[in-house]
Short mmCIF file of C-alpha atoms in Angstrom, two decimals:
data_model
loop_
_atom_site.label_atom_id
_atom_site.label_comp_id
_atom_site.label_asym_id
_atom_site.label_seq_id
_atom_site.Cartn_x
_atom_site.Cartn_y
_atom_site.Cartn_z
CA MET A 77 -20.91 -16.97 10.34
CA PHE A 78 -23.10 -14.48 12.21
CA PHE A 79 -22.90 -10.71 11.93
CA LEU A 80 -25.43 -8.07 12.93
CA GLU A 81 -26.99 -6.33 9.94
CA SER A 82 -25.06 -3.20 8.97
CA LYS A 83 -26.25 -0.10 7.16
CA MET A 84 -24.71 -1.25 3.88
CA ILE A 85 -26.28 -4.70 4.14
CA TRP A 86 -29.62 -3.05 5.00
CA GLN A 87 -29.35 -0.83 1.92
CA ILE A 88 -28.57 -3.76 -0.37
CA LYS A 89 -31.51 -5.71 1.03
CA ASN A 90 -33.94 -2.81 0.67
CA VAL A 91 -32.78 -1.92 -2.84
CA LYS A 92 -33.37 -5.52 -3.85
CA GLU A 93 -36.87 -5.40 -2.31
CA LYS A 94 -37.49 -2.03 -4.04
CA LYS A 95 -38.11 -0.23 -0.74
CA ILE A 96 -35.45 2.34 -1.53
CA THR A 97 -33.63 3.38 -4.71
CA VAL A 98 -29.91 3.58 -5.38
CA LEU A 99 -30.44 7.15 -6.54
CA GLU A 100 -31.86 8.12 -3.14
CA ILE A 101 -28.82 6.63 -1.40
CA VAL A 102 -26.38 8.37 -3.74
CA LYS A 103 -28.07 11.75 -3.28
CA GLU A 104 -27.83 11.35 0.49
CA ARG A 105 -24.08 10.54 0.25
CA LEU A 106 -23.38 13.46 -2.07
CA SER A 107 -25.13 15.71 0.43
CA LEU A 108 -22.92 14.33 3.23
CA LEU A 109 -19.84 14.84 1.07
CA GLU A 110 -20.71 18.51 0.61
CA ARG A 111 -21.53 18.93 4.31
CA HIS A 112 -18.14 17.54 5.33
CA LYS A 113 -16.00 19.23 2.67
CA SER A 114 -13.72 20.67 5.35
CA CYS A 115 -12.59 17.17 6.34
CA ASN A 116 -11.26 16.73 2.79
CA ALA A 117 -11.76 12.97 2.65
CA VAL A 118 -13.08 12.56 -0.92
CA ILE A 119 -10.95 14.63 -3.29
CA CYS A 120 -12.18 13.63 -6.77
CA TYR A 121 -15.65 12.66 -7.97
CA ASP A 122 -18.03 13.22 -10.90
CA LYS A 123 -21.43 14.10 -9.47
CA LYS A 124 -23.25 13.92 -12.82
CA ALA A 125 -21.77 10.54 -13.72
CA VAL A 126 -22.52 9.04 -10.31
CA LEU A 127 -26.16 10.16 -10.44
CA GLU A 128 -26.50 8.74 -13.95
CA GLN A 129 -25.02 5.40 -12.85
CA ALA A 130 -27.45 5.23 -9.93
CA ALA A 131 -30.44 5.99 -12.19
CA GLU A 132 -29.32 3.34 -14.71
CA LEU A 133 -29.00 0.76 -11.95
CA ASP A 134 -32.47 1.61 -10.64
CA ASN A 135 -33.91 1.19 -14.15
CA SER A 136 -32.27 -2.22 -14.46
CA ILE A 137 -33.78 -3.27 -11.14
CA LYS A 138 -37.24 -2.08 -12.24
CA GLU A 139 -36.88 -4.14 -15.41
CA GLY A 140 -36.14 -7.23 -13.35
CA LYS A 141 -32.53 -7.56 -14.44
CA SER A 142 -29.88 -8.96 -12.12
CA SER A 143 -28.52 -6.09 -10.06
CA GLY A 144 -25.62 -7.89 -8.36
CA LYS A 145 -24.68 -8.53 -4.74
CA LEU A 146 -23.71 -4.90 -4.07
CA ALA A 147 -26.56 -2.85 -5.55
CA GLY A 148 -27.08 -0.21 -2.87
CA ALA A 149 -23.46 -0.17 -1.68
CA ILE A 150 -21.51 3.10 -1.98
CA ILE A 151 -17.75 2.61 -2.28
CA THR A 152 -14.81 5.00 -2.45
CA VAL A 153 -11.32 4.17 -3.74
CA LYS A 154 -7.87 5.34 -2.67
CA ASP A 155 -6.21 7.76 -5.08
CA ASN A 156 -3.42 5.39 -6.14
CA LEU A 157 -5.90 2.88 -7.61
CA GLU A 158 -7.45 3.33 -11.04
CA VAL A 159 -11.11 4.28 -11.52
CA LYS A 160 -12.23 5.00 -15.07
CA GLY A 161 -12.63 8.72 -15.74
CA LEU A 162 -11.35 9.91 -12.36
CA SER A 163 -7.85 11.25 -11.82
CA ALA A 164 -5.39 8.92 -10.11
CA THR A 165 -2.51 10.95 -8.71
CA ALA A 166 -1.25 9.07 -5.63
CA GLY A 167 -0.92 12.59 -4.22
CA MET A 168 1.98 13.30 -6.62
CA LYS A 169 2.04 16.30 -8.94
CA LYS A 170 3.64 14.36 -11.79
CA TYR A 171 0.41 12.31 -12.07
CA ILE A 172 -1.97 15.27 -11.87
CA ASN A 173 -3.15 14.70 -15.47
CA ASN A 174 -3.41 10.92 -15.14
CA ILE A 175 -7.02 10.00 -16.03
CA PRO A 176 -7.37 6.19 -16.35
CA SER A 177 -9.39 4.89 -19.31
CA GLN A 178 -10.46 1.78 -17.41
CA ASP A 179 -11.07 0.48 -13.89
CA CYS A 180 -8.51 -1.59 -12.07
CA ASP A 181 -9.56 -5.21 -11.58
CA VAL A 182 -10.79 -4.77 -8.00
CA VAL A 183 -12.99 -1.80 -8.94
CA LYS A 184 -14.33 -3.70 -11.97
CA LYS A 185 -15.37 -6.60 -9.72
CA LEU A 186 -17.24 -4.21 -7.43
CA ARG A 187 -19.01 -2.47 -10.31
CA ASP A 188 -19.96 -5.82 -11.84
CA GLU A 189 -21.81 -6.58 -8.60
CA GLY A 190 -23.72 -3.28 -8.69
CA ALA A 191 -21.60 -1.12 -6.37
CA ILE A 192 -21.54 2.62 -6.98
CA ILE A 193 -18.02 4.06 -6.99
CA LEU A 194 -18.59 7.48 -5.45
CA GLY A 195 -15.10 8.93 -5.84
CA LYS A 196 -11.42 8.91 -4.88
CA THR A 197 -10.08 9.40 -1.36
CA ASN A 198 -7.07 11.39 -0.23
CA MET A 199 -3.65 9.99 0.65
CA PRO A 200 -0.11 11.26 1.31
CA ALA A 201 2.23 11.62 -1.66
CA GLY A 202 3.34 8.19 -2.83
CA ALA A 203 1.63 6.59 0.21
CA MET A 204 4.76 7.48 2.19
CA ASP A 205 3.31 8.70 5.49
CA MET A 206 1.08 7.77 8.40
CA GLN A 207 -0.74 11.10 8.04
CA THR A 208 -2.75 12.20 5.00
CA PHE A 209 -1.75 15.33 3.13
CA ASN A 210 -0.15 16.24 -0.21
CA ASP A 211 0.60 19.27 -2.39
CA ILE A 212 -2.34 18.66 -4.74
CA TYR A 213 -5.33 18.22 -2.44
CA GLY A 214 -4.06 19.33 0.95
CA ARG A 215 -4.69 17.72 4.32
CA THR A 216 -7.41 15.34 5.47
CA ASN A 217 -8.57 15.82 9.04
CA HIS A 218 -9.80 13.34 11.61
CA PRO A 219 -13.57 12.95 11.10
CA ASP A 220 -14.41 13.73 14.75
CA PHE A 221 -11.44 15.85 15.87
CA PRO A 222 -10.34 18.16 13.01
CA GLU A 223 -7.13 19.20 14.77
CA TYR A 224 -6.00 15.54 14.82
CA THR A 225 -4.74 13.30 12.01
CA CYS A 226 -6.96 10.62 10.46
CA GLY A 227 -3.86 8.47 9.90
CA GLY A 228 -2.36 7.30 6.61
CA SER A 229 -1.81 6.41 4.01
CA SER A 230 -5.43 5.27 3.44
CA GLY A 231 -6.62 8.11 5.66
CA GLY A 232 -9.14 9.73 3.31
CA GLY A 233 -11.02 6.46 3.05
CA ALA A 234 -11.23 5.96 6.82
CA ALA A 235 -12.53 9.51 7.29
CA ALA A 236 -15.12 9.10 4.51
CA ILE A 237 -16.47 5.93 6.13
CA LYS A 238 -16.64 7.39 9.63
CA LEU A 239 -18.55 10.41 8.27
CA GLY A 240 -21.02 8.16 6.44
CA ILE A 241 -19.99 9.42 3.00
CA SER A 242 -19.13 5.92 1.81
CA ASP A 243 -19.91 2.46 3.13
CA ALA A 244 -16.43 1.15 2.43
CA ASP A 245 -13.13 2.16 0.88
CA ILE A 246 -10.67 0.13 -1.17
CA GLY A 247 -7.05 0.98 -0.43
CA ASN A 248 -3.72 -0.71 0.14
CA ASP A 249 -1.36 -1.43 3.01
CA PHE A 250 2.42 -1.74 3.11
CA MET A 251 3.45 -0.63 6.60
CA GLY A 252 0.01 -0.13 8.16
CA SER A 253 -1.81 2.08 5.65
CA ILE A 254 -5.18 0.35 6.14
CA ARG A 255 -4.67 -0.55 9.77
CA VAL A 256 -3.53 2.76 11.27
CA PRO A 257 -6.38 4.92 9.84
CA ALA A 258 -8.93 2.28 10.91
CA HIS A 259 -7.51 2.40 14.44
CA PHE A 260 -7.37 6.21 14.55
CA CYS A 261 -10.89 6.70 13.14
CA GLY A 262 -12.71 3.89 14.95
CA ILE A 263 -13.68 1.72 11.99
CA TYR A 264 -12.80 -1.77 10.69
CA GLY A 265 -9.93 -2.52 8.32
CA MET A 266 -8.79 -5.74 6.66
CA ILE A 267 -5.86 -6.99 4.61
CA GLY A 268 -5.58 -10.57 3.41
CA THR A 269 -2.58 -12.83 2.99
CA ASP A 270 -0.24 -11.76 0.19
CA ARG A 271 -1.67 -12.45 -3.32
CA ILE A 272 -5.15 -13.29 -1.99
CA ILE A 273 -6.49 -10.05 -3.47
CA PRO A 274 -4.72 -9.59 -6.83
CA LEU A 275 -2.42 -6.55 -6.84
CA GLU A 276 -2.34 -4.61 -10.09
CA ASN A 277 -0.58 -1.51 -11.25
CA ILE A 278 -0.29 1.00 -8.41
CA VAL A 279 -0.09 4.65 -9.42
CA GLY A 280 3.32 5.76 -8.24
CA GLY A 281 4.71 2.25 -8.67
CA LYS A 282 5.10 -0.97 -6.72
CA PRO A 283 8.28 -2.06 -4.91
CA TYR A 284 10.85 -3.95 -6.95
CA GLY A 285 10.83 -7.75 -6.85
CA SER A 286 8.27 -10.26 -5.65
CA THR A 287 9.06 -10.19 -1.92
CA MET A 288 8.27 -6.54 -1.29
CA SER A 289 5.49 -6.49 -3.89
CA ASP A 290 3.81 -9.31 -1.94
CA ILE A 291 4.05 -7.24 1.24
CA LEU A 292 2.07 -4.43 -0.47
CA ARG A 293 -1.55 -5.61 -0.26
CA ILE A 294 -4.95 -4.37 -1.37
CA GLY A 295 -7.22 -3.88 1.63
CA ILE A 296 -10.71 -2.87 2.69
CA GLN A 297 -11.97 -0.39 5.27
CA ALA A 298 -15.61 -0.44 6.37
CA SER A 299 -17.87 0.47 9.27
CA ASP A 300 -18.80 -3.12 10.06
CA LEU A 301 -17.38 -6.65 9.91
CA SER A 302 -20.27 -7.92 7.80
CA GLU A 303 -19.31 -5.38 5.13
CA LEU A 304 -15.68 -6.50 5.20
CA HIS A 305 -16.82 -10.09 4.81
CA LEU A 306 -19.11 -9.43 1.84
CA LEU A 307 -16.61 -7.24 0.00
CA PHE A 308 -13.75 -9.64 0.65
CA THR A 309 -15.67 -12.55 -0.90
CA ILE A 310 -16.14 -10.48 -4.06
CA ILE A 311 -12.61 -9.16 -4.60
CA ALA A 312 -10.49 -12.03 -3.22
CA ASP A 313 -9.18 -15.04 -5.13
CA GLU A 314 -11.02 -17.73 -3.19
CA SER A 315 -8.98 -20.52 -4.83
CA LYS A 316 -6.07 -19.46 -2.58
CA ILE A 317 -8.02 -19.46 0.71
CA PHE A 318 -8.62 -22.44 2.98
CA PRO A 319 -12.31 -23.10 3.71
CA LEU A 320 -13.78 -22.08 7.04
CA LYS A 321 -12.61 -24.45 9.76
CA GLN A 322 -15.25 -26.12 11.88
CA ASN A 323 -13.79 -25.35 15.29
CA SER A 324 -15.39 -27.53 17.92
CA GLY A 325 -13.03 -26.50 20.71
CA GLN A 326 -12.67 -23.32 22.73
CA LEU A 327 -11.30 -20.24 20.98
CA LYS A 328 -7.55 -19.95 21.71
CA ILE A 329 -6.24 -16.40 21.78
CA ALA A 330 -2.66 -15.17 22.03
CA TYR A 331 -1.79 -11.55 22.71
CA THR A 332 1.09 -9.16 23.22
CA LYS A 333 0.63 -5.78 24.83
CA ASP A 334 3.84 -4.27 23.44
CA CYS A 335 5.17 -6.33 20.47
CA GLY A 336 8.59 -6.70 22.04
CA ASP A 337 8.87 -3.82 24.53
CA LEU A 338 7.57 -1.06 22.28
CA PRO A 339 6.19 2.05 24.01
CA ILE A 340 2.43 2.39 24.42
CA SER A 341 0.45 5.19 26.03
CA LYS A 342 -1.11 4.55 29.44
CA GLU A 343 -4.66 5.21 28.19
CA TYR A 344 -4.21 2.81 25.25
CA ALA A 345 -2.57 0.15 27.46
CA THR A 346 -5.48 0.39 29.92
CA CYS A 347 -8.08 0.00 27.17
CA PHE A 348 -6.18 -2.90 25.60
CA THR A 349 -5.73 -4.66 28.94
CA ASP A 350 -9.41 -4.22 29.85
CA PHE A 351 -10.40 -5.76 26.52
CA ILE A 352 -8.04 -8.72 27.05
CA GLU A 353 -9.37 -9.29 30.56
CA GLY A 354 -12.92 -9.34 29.21
CA LEU A 355 -11.94 -12.05 26.73
CA SER A 356 -10.11 -14.03 29.42
CA ALA A 357 -13.39 -14.57 31.24
CA LYS A 358 -14.77 -16.46 28.23
CA TYR A 359 -11.85 -17.90 26.27
CA GLN A 360 -8.37 -19.35 26.61
CA VAL A 361 -6.11 -16.27 26.46
CA ASN A 362 -2.32 -16.35 26.84
CA GLU A 363 0.35 -13.66 26.63
CA ILE A 364 3.25 -14.54 24.35
CA ASN A 365 6.91 -13.67 24.93
CA GLN A 366 10.00 -12.96 22.83
CA SER A 367 10.79 -16.65 22.38
CA ASP A 368 7.42 -17.18 20.70
CA PHE A 369 8.02 -14.53 18.05
CA ASP A 370 10.96 -12.18 17.62
CA PHE A 371 9.28 -8.83 16.91
CA GLN A 372 12.53 -6.86 16.86
CA LYS A 373 14.12 -9.20 14.33
CA SER A 374 11.05 -8.95 12.11
CA ARG A 375 11.05 -5.13 12.27
CA GLU A 376 14.75 -4.92 11.42
CA CYS A 377 14.31 -7.41 8.59
CA PHE A 378 11.42 -5.43 7.13
CA LEU A 379 13.39 -2.18 7.22
CA LYS A 380 16.49 -3.71 5.63
CA LEU A 381 14.40 -5.21 2.83
CA LEU A 382 12.66 -1.84 2.40
CA TYR A 383 15.92 0.14 2.30
CA GLY A 384 17.51 -2.41 -0.02
CA ASN A 385 14.53 -2.12 -2.34
CA MET A 386 14.63 1.68 -2.27
CA SER A 387 18.37 1.76 -2.94
CA VAL A 388 17.81 0.39 -6.45
CA SER A 389 16.24 3.65 -7.61
CA LEU A 390 17.86 6.26 -5.34
CA PRO A 391 20.90 8.35 -6.27
CA MET A 392 24.20 7.49 -4.58
CA ILE A 393 24.18 10.70 -2.53
CA VAL A 394 20.90 9.71 -0.86
CA ARG A 395 22.23 6.23 -0.10
CA LEU A 396 25.32 7.80 1.47
CA MET A 397 23.11 10.07 3.60
CA THR A 398 21.35 7.06 5.07
CA GLY A 399 24.61 5.34 5.93
CA SER A 400 24.55 1.63 6.74
CA LYS A 401 20.76 1.46 6.67
CA MET A 402 20.61 1.34 2.89
CA SER A 403 22.72 -1.39 1.35
CA ASN A 404 22.39 -2.08 -2.36
CA LYS A 405 24.41 -5.29 -2.20
CA LEU A 406 22.54 -8.33 -3.50
CA LYS A 407 24.11 -10.57 -0.83
CA ASP A 408 22.74 -8.36 1.97
CA TYR A 409 19.27 -8.38 0.44
CA LEU A 410 19.24 -12.16 0.00
CA ASN A 411 20.36 -12.60 3.61
CA GLU A 412 17.36 -10.55 4.73
CA GLU A 413 15.05 -12.64 2.55
CA GLU A 414 16.33 -15.71 4.41
CA LYS A 415 15.63 -13.98 7.73
CA ARG A 416 12.11 -13.21 6.49
CA GLU A 417 11.55 -16.93 5.92
CA GLU A 418 12.71 -17.58 9.49
CA CYS A 419 10.22 -15.02 10.80
CA LEU A 420 7.44 -16.57 8.70
CA ALA A 421 8.22 -20.02 10.08
CA GLN A 422 8.31 -18.77 13.66
CA LEU A 423 4.94 -17.01 13.37
CA ASP A 424 3.41 -19.99 11.55
CA LYS A 425 4.49 -22.19 14.47
CA LEU A 426 2.89 -19.81 16.97
CA MET A 427 -0.33 -19.55 14.96
CA ALA A 428 -0.58 -23.34 14.81
CA GLU A 429 -1.16 -23.19 18.58
CA TYR A 430 -3.63 -20.28 18.57
CA ASP A 431 -6.59 -19.19 16.47
CA ILE A 432 -5.71 -15.47 16.57
CA LEU A 433 -3.05 -13.11 17.91
CA LEU A 434 -4.08 -9.71 19.30
CA THR A 435 -1.78 -6.68 19.37
CA PRO A 436 -2.00 -2.89 19.56
CA VAL A 437 -1.89 -0.98 16.24
CA THR A 438 0.31 1.98 17.19
CA ALA A 439 1.74 3.44 20.39
CA THR A 440 -1.07 5.97 20.80
CA ALA A 441 -4.48 7.08 19.62
CA ALA A 442 -4.61 9.65 16.80
CA PHE A 443 -2.29 12.58 17.44
CA LEU A 444 -2.37 16.29 16.60
CA HIS A 445 -1.38 17.14 13.02
CA LYS A 446 2.40 17.22 12.65
CA SER A 447 4.43 18.95 9.97
CA PRO A 448 7.63 17.33 8.66
CA VAL A 449 10.97 18.87 9.58
CA LYS A 450 12.26 17.96 6.10
CA THR A 451 11.54 15.66 3.15
CA LEU A 452 13.67 13.21 1.17
CA GLY A 453 11.89 12.83 -2.15
CA HIS A 454 8.31 12.02 -1.14
CA GLN A 455 9.40 10.74 2.28
CA ALA A 456 8.48 13.16 5.08
CA ILE A 457 10.86 13.22 8.06
CA TYR A 458 9.39 14.09 11.47
CA ASP A 459 10.60 14.84 14.93
CA ASP A 460 9.59 12.53 17.78
CA ILE A 461 6.09 11.66 18.95
CA LEU A 462 5.24 12.08 22.62
CA VAL A 463 3.98 8.86 24.18
CA ASP A 464 2.78 10.17 27.52
CA ASP A 465 5.91 12.10 28.59
CA THR A 466 8.46 10.12 26.58
CA LYS A 467 9.80 11.09 23.17
CA VAL A 468 9.55 8.20 20.69
CA PRO A 469 10.69 8.18 17.05
CA TYR A 470 7.77 8.84 14.69
CA SER A 471 8.33 5.59 12.77
CA VAL A 472 8.54 3.47 15.93
CA ALA A 473 5.34 4.93 17.40
CA ASN A 474 3.34 4.59 14.19
CA MET A 475 4.81 1.56 12.40
CA GLY A 476 6.55 -0.52 15.05
CA TYR A 477 3.42 -2.56 15.78
CA THR A 478 2.38 -3.07 12.16
CA THR A 479 5.57 -3.86 10.23
CA PRO A 480 6.23 -7.31 11.78
CA PHE A 481 2.99 -8.51 10.16
CA SER A 482 3.71 -6.58 6.98
CA LEU A 483 6.86 -8.70 6.77
CA THR A 484 5.02 -12.00 7.27
CA ALA A 485 2.00 -10.90 5.20
CA ASN A 486 -0.47 -12.53 7.57
CA PRO A 487 -4.15 -11.59 7.23
CA ILE A 488 -5.19 -8.94 9.73
CA ILE A 489 -8.41 -7.24 10.79
CA VAL A 490 -8.41 -4.07 12.89
CA ILE A 491 -11.44 -3.76 15.17
CA PRO A 492 -12.45 -0.86 17.45
CA ILE A 493 -12.21 -1.66 21.18
CA GLY A 494 -12.82 1.64 22.96
CA LYS A 495 -11.91 5.31 23.28
CA THR A 496 -9.56 7.52 25.22
CA PRO A 497 -11.01 9.82 27.91
CA LYS A 498 -11.00 12.57 25.26
CA GLY A 499 -13.05 10.36 22.93
CA LEU A 500 -10.38 9.38 20.41
CA PRO A 501 -10.97 5.86 19.05
CA LEU A 502 -8.73 2.90 19.87
CA GLY A 503 -8.47 -0.41 18.02
CA LEU A 504 -6.40 -3.55 17.92
CA GLN A 505 -4.93 -5.89 15.32
CA VAL A 506 -6.46 -9.35 15.04
CA VAL A 507 -3.81 -11.45 13.29
CA GLY A 508 -4.84 -14.73 11.65
CA ARG A 509 -3.18 -17.72 10.03
CA ARG A 510 -1.96 -17.22 6.51
CA MET A 511 -4.61 -18.08 3.89
CA HIS A 512 -7.29 -18.59 6.59
CA GLU A 513 -9.19 -15.35 6.05
CA TYR A 514 -12.63 -16.84 6.68
CA ASP A 515 -11.50 -18.19 10.04
CA LEU A 516 -10.12 -14.74 10.84
CA LEU A 517 -13.41 -13.04 9.95
CA LYS A 518 -15.29 -15.51 12.13
CA TYR A 519 -13.01 -15.07 15.15
CA ALA A 520 -12.93 -11.28 14.79
CA GLY A 521 -16.73 -11.34 14.81
CA ILE A 522 -16.73 -13.39 18.00
CA ILE A 523 -14.39 -11.16 19.98
CA ALA A 524 -15.91 -7.93 18.61
CA GLN A 525 -19.21 -8.86 20.24
#
């Protein structure tokens, strides 16, 4: 698998060859963090501890001790994952005094390989929004356009990477939380098949039951595919992944420009179409239709499973306010689980014919900061988003393209493909076969070139 050398890979190589020290890298990143304070991407860090860790790692390298595969890599972590000694609030005031005494398993794996954990990145309360703000730390801005959102819920991590504060960020994705910020900020994001990266305790809690817990996945954001690949090999359970396929034939690509007649802005549609046409000159590229995969059925199934899951813990009055959307009947929930299996089988059949499926990520590029019209618990409720001149529900515009693949828990990589005339980044989802992450990384690398 071939990738161009990234900054993180260069750092690791030069630290190993003693051409640069980890301490020098950390000091540079802390300086960038201070310079970009107004973006509000990294919201919790211990400067003294980080400098001490870097100095200790440099001393180990001088003494000839094994430094690990990530010595020289600077990583941040979303605020609903546990990092020893740093607060983990999930943007919720009730966890403001939560200081973990140990690292979560993913962070421990990264540290064991020599990575420096720089700090925690901002997120919306309870990871319940596609923008990033909360009552503890405030709002995170887009790294290039402060008046625009960076996306959510792993928005702080995407902004930190784009600003060069960290090389990569570890977050999680339920409805698009890795994918949307990567698309909005012009970086790379990856989630694996369910259970490929072990999911531990999430601050704020996981969904009830195995189905929805599987849909919630740990993910990685980075500035380069080579970084995604290296980090994935370290934190994933490789025993659950098929080995890289030796593909002797031509790359077969499927795509949909609207995931079942969803709205998409003209500037995004133009960029997406231009990218597809460029691929068509080199590879076998076919547009799929509704009979190949029922996007609307998958979206409805996801929402009914979500509402059914939420109904377990919500008061009756809230369930009544949502009407028929939120059934707490076991029969209804089990029926939707059966529909999920049908969606899985249909997408598996499609992916048996193609190596990857390409789709948009949202209806638009990043949009101007929006304030909620009201909140239900930690759930912010918004008025419509404008897609060109058409009003579109906030959830449809920002989650309609991502939730079908949340439901099926396929591995996905978001790659940048261009910009709007204003300069706002645009990306696309590269969907792979379940448990074939190394194939997905390879194919994403091919089309990203």
